[in-house]
Structure formats: C-alpha cells, structure tokens
Amino acid sequence: GQQVMQIPQYQHVQEGEDFTTYCNSSTTLSNIQWYKQRPGGHPVFLIQLVKSGEVKKQKRLTFQFGEAKKNSSLHITATQTTDVGTYFCAGWGDSSYKLIFGSGTRLLVRP
Amino acid sequence: GAGVSQSPRYKVAKRGQDVALRCDPISGHVSLFWYQQALGQGPEFLTYFQNEAQLDKSGLPSDRFFAERPEGSVSTLKIQRTQQEDSAVYLCASSPGGVTGELFFGEGSRLTVL
C-alpha cells in the first residue's frame, strides 16, 4: 500500500537556525498537505500543494512539491521557539479516500 | 466558531470492555475521518464517511472496530472487547467537501486500556 516517509525523525536546533523536513511517497500524489501538531495538541493544517514543482511561502515557511509529485519539503528560516512541534506531511493518492500521514518530524528549538 | 468536538477527551477502560467515542464535526461538513495516533507516531487512517455513507473502512484494524454516522453529522467510533494495543489517541477530522480538502481536527479522545 501507499507509504509516506519523513526524515529526519527529530531535529534539535538553536533559535535562529534554519530547519528542513523532507517527505517521500511510494506513489505519485494528487496533492500534498502539511500539518503542525504542538505537544499535547491536534494536527493543524498549514498548506496544500497541488501542482508539480509548486513552491509556496508563508512568512518564514517555504513549501515545495517535487516535479514527480512524489516528494515534498518544508523549510523554516530562522526558527523561533513558537515553531516547536511535530510537522507532518500527508498525501492523497489518485484514487483513494485516504489521507496518508507521514511519521512526522519533531522540531525542538533551544532558546 | 465551533470546531470539531470529541468526547470523552479521556477514557480509561479495562481490557475486554466496550467503548464508544463521539465526534461532532463542524456543521455542514460533508466529509468525516477517523484516525488513530499512537504515542510519537503519525495519525493512522481508520475510516472515511461522506455524509452518512462509509466509503472507506480499510484502516479499521479488526472487526472489533465499528464506526457509524447515521444522519450524516455526528459520528461514533465503537471498539468492542478492548485490548491493550488499542490504547491511543483517536482523532476525528472533518472537511467541507469531498476528499482532497483541508482537514479540521478535533482535540482527540485518549483511550487507555488497562
């Protein structure tokens, strides 16, 4: 079945450093979503990418969707303590009612 | 405004007991999903409803798990004869239209089976 993998599993950075998490799918995705889950909280939607090669920015966050629509990345510039949490990518298959989540990357930021 | 509401927030069950978890989606949302999230893991898909129709239940781990949404709004996830491996947070999410839209998650129901 379809699998969505993320690396790294954990990232511990100094406040002000950059952070990147990578997402890879075993199958082509119709689109990809990113969610953030704060400790003890629930996943909150960040963005959806649909087009091959698409790049979207939200303030310090940059999201990319690969040309083959099988991979994606999230880059955070100059991390802040408020960025702490686990970042999940999630992909829809072409013929599925399932949104499959990756295993997540947990970001810890040292003040 | 009202978001997705789940109850109970916490449930402790003895092994072998039946439990029922409730989800109130955002009013008017067509799609409803149930996910299971173990500690330190990503949400695992359980089942999907479009209005009252259960279109995908391929993620339900065994026939002890049953979900319904009889009137196309509130949904209940029932787990019969609970086992320790059922301990997890059960997340409900809804979205306005059909599949591929943004999911709005509830706070989850944390189930602990002793």
CSV table of C-alpha atoms in Angstrom, one decimal:
chain,number,residue,atom,x,y,z
A,1,GLY,CA,0.0,0.0,0.0
A,2,GLN,CA,0.9,3.6,-0.3
A,3,GLN,CA,3.5,4.8,2.2
A,4,VAL,CA,4.6,8.3,3.1
A,5,MET,CA,8.0,8.7,4.8
A,6,GLN,CA,9.6,11.7,6.5
A,7,ILE,CA,13.1,12.5,7.6
A,8,PRO,CA,14.6,13.4,9.9
A,9,GLN,CA,12.6,11.9,12.8
A,10,TYR,CA,13.9,14.6,15.2
A,11,GLN,CA,15.7,17.9,14.8
A,12,HIS,CA,17.0,20.0,17.6
A,13,VAL,CA,18.1,23.5,16.6
A,14,GLN,CA,19.3,26.7,18.2
A,15,GLU,CA,16.8,29.5,17.9
A,16,GLY,CA,17.6,31.4,14.7
A,17,GLU,CA,18.9,28.4,12.8
A,18,ASP,CA,17.1,27.0,9.8
A,19,PHE,CA,15.2,23.7,9.7
A,20,THR,CA,14.1,21.4,6.8
A,21,THR,CA,12.0,18.3,6.8
A,22,TYR,CA,11.6,16.0,3.8
A,23,CYS,CA,8.7,13.9,2.7
A,24,ASN,CA,8.7,11.0,0.2
A,25,SER,CA,5.8,9.0,-1.1
A,26,SER,CA,6.0,5.5,-2.5
A,27,THR,CA,3.4,6.5,-5.1
A,28,THR,CA,2.6,9.6,-7.1
A,29,LEU,CA,0.4,12.0,-5.2
A,30,SER,CA,-2.5,14.1,-6.5
A,31,ASN,CA,-1.6,16.7,-3.9
A,32,ILE,CA,0.2,17.0,-0.6
A,33,GLN,CA,-0.7,18.7,2.6
A,34,TRP,CA,1.3,19.8,5.6
A,35,TYR,CA,0.1,19.9,9.2
A,36,LYS,CA,1.7,21.1,12.5
A,37,GLN,CA,0.9,19.4,15.8
A,38,ARG,CA,2.0,21.2,19.0
A,39,PRO,CA,2.9,19.0,22.0
A,40,GLY,CA,-0.4,17.7,23.5
A,41,GLY,CA,-2.4,19.2,20.7
A,42,HIS,CA,-4.1,18.1,17.5
A,43,PRO,CA,-2.8,18.5,13.9
A,44,VAL,CA,-3.5,21.9,12.4
A,45,PHE,CA,-3.5,22.4,8.6
A,46,LEU,CA,-0.7,24.6,7.2
A,47,ILE,CA,-0.9,24.3,3.4
A,48,GLN,CA,-1.8,22.2,0.4
A,49,LEU,CA,0.3,21.9,-2.7
A,50,VAL,CA,-1.2,20.6,-6.0
A,51,LYS,CA,1.0,21.4,-9.0
A,52,SER,CA,4.2,19.7,-9.9
A,53,GLY,CA,7.2,21.8,-8.9
A,54,GLU,CA,4.9,24.2,-6.9
A,55,VAL,CA,6.6,26.4,-4.3
A,56,LYS,CA,4.5,28.3,-1.6
A,57,LYS,CA,5.7,30.6,1.1
A,58,GLN,CA,4.1,31.5,4.4
A,59,LYS,CA,6.2,34.1,6.2
A,60,ARG,CA,9.3,32.1,7.3
A,61,LEU,CA,8.0,28.8,6.0
A,62,THR,CA,8.7,27.6,2.4
A,63,PHE,CA,6.9,24.5,1.0
A,64,GLN,CA,7.9,22.7,-2.2
A,65,PHE,CA,6.2,19.9,-4.2
A,66,GLY,CA,8.6,17.8,-6.3
A,67,GLU,CA,8.4,17.6,-10.1
A,68,ALA,CA,7.4,14.0,-10.0
A,69,LYS,CA,4.8,14.7,-7.3
A,70,LYS,CA,6.3,12.0,-5.1
A,71,ASN,CA,8.3,14.2,-2.7
A,72,SER,CA,7.9,17.5,-0.8
A,73,SER,CA,9.8,19.6,1.7
A,74,LEU,CA,9.2,22.2,4.4
A,75,HIS,CA,11.9,24.7,5.2
A,76,ILE,CA,11.7,27.1,8.1
A,77,THR,CA,14.1,30.1,8.1
A,78,ALA,CA,15.4,31.5,11.4
A,79,THR,CA,13.4,29.2,13.7
A,80,GLN,CA,11.7,30.6,16.8
A,81,THR,CA,10.5,28.9,19.9
A,82,THR,CA,7.0,29.1,18.7
A,83,ASP,CA,7.9,26.8,15.8
A,84,VAL,CA,8.2,23.9,18.3
A,85,GLY,CA,6.1,20.9,17.4
A,86,THR,CA,5.8,18.0,15.0
A,87,TYR,CA,5.4,18.6,11.3
A,88,PHE,CA,3.5,16.0,9.2
A,89,CYS,CA,3.2,15.8,5.5
A,90,ALA,CA,0.1,14.0,4.3
A,91,GLY,CA,-0.7,12.8,0.8
A,92,TRP,CA,-3.8,11.8,-1.1
A,93,GLY,CA,-3.5,9.1,-3.6
A,94,ASP,CA,-5.1,9.4,-7.1
A,95,SER,CA,-7.9,7.0,-6.3
A,96,SER,CA,-8.4,6.9,-2.6
A,97,TYR,CA,-10.4,8.4,0.2
A,98,LYS,CA,-7.4,8.2,2.5
A,99,LEU,CA,-5.2,11.0,3.5
A,100,ILE,CA,-2.0,9.1,4.5
A,101,PHE,CA,0.2,10.9,7.0
A,102,GLY,CA,4.0,10.6,7.3
A,103,SER,CA,5.6,9.7,10.5
A,104,GLY,CA,6.4,13.3,11.3
A,105,THR,CA,9.5,15.4,12.1
A,106,ARG,CA,9.6,16.7,15.7
A,107,LEU,CA,11.3,20.1,15.9
A,108,LEU,CA,12.8,21.3,19.2
A,109,VAL,CA,14.2,24.8,19.4
A,110,ARG,CA,16.7,25.9,22.0
A,111,PRO,CA,16.2,29.5,23.1
B,1,GLY,CA,-16.9,29.5,16.0
B,2,ALA,CA,-17.5,25.8,16.9
B,3,GLY,CA,-14.8,23.4,15.7
B,4,VAL,CA,-14.8,19.7,15.7
B,5,SER,CA,-15.8,18.4,19.1
B,6,GLN,CA,-14.8,15.0,20.5
B,7,SER,CA,-15.9,13.2,23.7
B,8,PRO,CA,-14.8,11.9,26.0
B,9,ARG,CA,-11.4,13.6,26.0
B,10,TYR,CA,-10.0,10.8,28.2
B,11,LYS,CA,-11.3,7.3,28.7
B,12,VAL,CA,-9.8,4.5,30.8
B,13,ALA,CA,-11.2,1.0,30.1
B,14,LYS,CA,-10.4,-2.4,31.5
B,15,ARG,CA,-9.4,-4.9,28.9
B,16,GLY,CA,-12.4,-6.5,27.4
B,17,GLN,CA,-14.7,-3.6,27.9
B,18,ASP,CA,-16.6,-1.9,25.1
B,19,VAL,CA,-16.0,1.8,24.5
B,20,ALA,CA,-17.8,4.4,22.3
B,21,LEU,CA,-16.1,7.6,21.2
B,22,ARG,CA,-18.2,10.5,19.8
B,23,CYS,CA,-17.3,13.1,17.2
B,24,ASP,CA,-19.3,16.3,16.4
B,25,PRO,CA,-18.0,17.7,13.1
B,26,ILE,CA,-18.2,21.3,12.0
B,27,SER,CA,-21.8,21.9,10.9
B,28,GLY,CA,-22.3,21.3,7.3
B,29,HIS,CA,-19.1,19.4,6.7
B,30,VAL,CA,-19.6,16.6,4.3
B,31,SER,CA,-16.5,14.5,4.9
B,32,LEU,CA,-15.6,12.9,8.2
B,33,PHE,CA,-12.5,10.9,9.0
B,34,TRP,CA,-11.3,8.8,12.0
B,35,TYR,CA,-7.6,8.4,12.7
B,36,GLN,CA,-5.7,6.5,15.4
B,37,GLN,CA,-2.5,8.1,16.7
B,38,ALA,CA,-0.1,6.1,18.9
B,39,LEU,CA,2.4,8.0,21.0
B,40,GLY,CA,5.2,9.5,18.9
B,41,GLN,CA,3.6,8.4,15.6
B,42,GLY,CA,1.7,10.0,12.8
B,43,PRO,CA,-2.1,9.6,12.6
B,44,GLU,CA,-3.1,6.3,11.0
B,45,PHE,CA,-6.3,6.3,8.8
B,46,LEU,CA,-9.2,4.3,10.1
B,47,THR,CA,-12.3,5.2,8.1
B,48,TYR,CA,-13.9,7.8,6.0
B,49,PHE,CA,-17.6,9.0,5.7
B,50,GLN,CA,-19.1,11.2,3.0
B,51,ASN,CA,-22.3,12.3,4.6
B,52,GLU,CA,-23.8,9.1,6.0
B,53,ALA,CA,-22.0,6.7,3.6
B,54,GLN,CA,-19.0,4.9,4.9
B,55,LEU,CA,-16.9,4.9,1.7
B,56,ASP,CA,-13.7,3.5,3.1
B,57,LYS,CA,-13.2,1.4,6.2
B,58,SER,CA,-10.0,-0.3,5.1
B,59,GLY,CA,-8.0,1.2,8.0
B,60,LEU,CA,-10.1,-0.4,10.8
B,61,PRO,CA,-7.6,-2.8,12.5
B,62,SER,CA,-10.1,-5.6,13.3
B,63,ASP,CA,-13.8,-6.4,13.4
B,64,ARG,CA,-13.8,-5.2,16.9
B,65,PHE,CA,-13.8,-1.6,15.5
B,66,PHE,CA,-17.0,-0.2,14.1
B,67,ALA,CA,-17.9,3.3,13.0
B,68,GLU,CA,-21.2,4.9,12.0
B,69,ARG,CA,-22.6,8.3,11.0
B,70,PRO,CA,-26.3,7.6,10.6
B,71,GLU,CA,-27.6,11.1,9.9
B,72,GLY,CA,-24.5,12.4,8.2
B,73,SER,CA,-23.4,14.6,11.1
B,74,VAL,CA,-22.4,13.1,14.4
B,75,SER,CA,-20.2,10.0,14.2
B,76,THR,CA,-19.4,7.3,16.7
B,77,LEU,CA,-16.4,5.0,16.8
B,78,LYS,CA,-17.1,1.9,18.8
B,79,ILE,CA,-14.4,-0.5,20.0
B,80,GLN,CA,-15.6,-3.9,21.3
B,81,ARG,CA,-13.6,-6.1,23.8
B,82,THR,CA,-10.8,-3.5,24.1
B,83,GLN,CA,-7.2,-4.7,24.1
B,84,GLN,CA,-4.1,-3.0,25.4
B,85,GLU,CA,-2.9,-2.4,21.9
B,86,ASP,CA,-6.0,-0.2,21.3
B,87,SER,CA,-4.5,2.4,23.7
B,88,ALA,CA,-4.0,5.5,21.6
B,89,VAL,CA,-5.5,8.9,20.8
B,90,TYR,CA,-8.4,8.7,18.4
B,91,LEU,CA,-8.7,11.8,16.2
B,92,CYS,CA,-11.8,12.8,14.3
B,93,ALA,CA,-11.5,15.3,11.4
B,94,SER,CA,-14.0,16.9,9.1
B,95,SER,CA,-13.8,18.8,5.8
B,96,PRO,CA,-16.4,20.9,4.0
B,97,GLY,CA,-16.5,19.0,0.7
B,98,GLY,CA,-15.4,15.7,-0.7
B,99,VAL,CA,-11.9,14.3,-0.4
B,100,THR,CA,-8.7,16.4,-1.0
B,101,GLY,CA,-9.6,19.4,1.1
B,102,GLU,CA,-8.2,20.7,4.3
B,103,LEU,CA,-9.0,18.6,7.3
B,104,PHE,CA,-10.1,20.2,10.6
B,105,PHE,CA,-9.2,18.0,13.5
B,106,GLY,CA,-10.8,17.7,16.9
B,107,GLU,CA,-8.8,17.5,20.2
B,108,GLY,CA,-8.9,13.8,20.2
B,109,SER,CA,-10.1,11.1,22.6
B,110,ARG,CA,-7.2,9.5,24.6
B,111,LEU,CA,-8.0,5.9,25.3
B,112,THR,CA,-6.0,3.9,27.8
B,113,VAL,CA,-6.8,0.2,28.2
B,114,LEU,CA,-5.6,-1.4,31.4
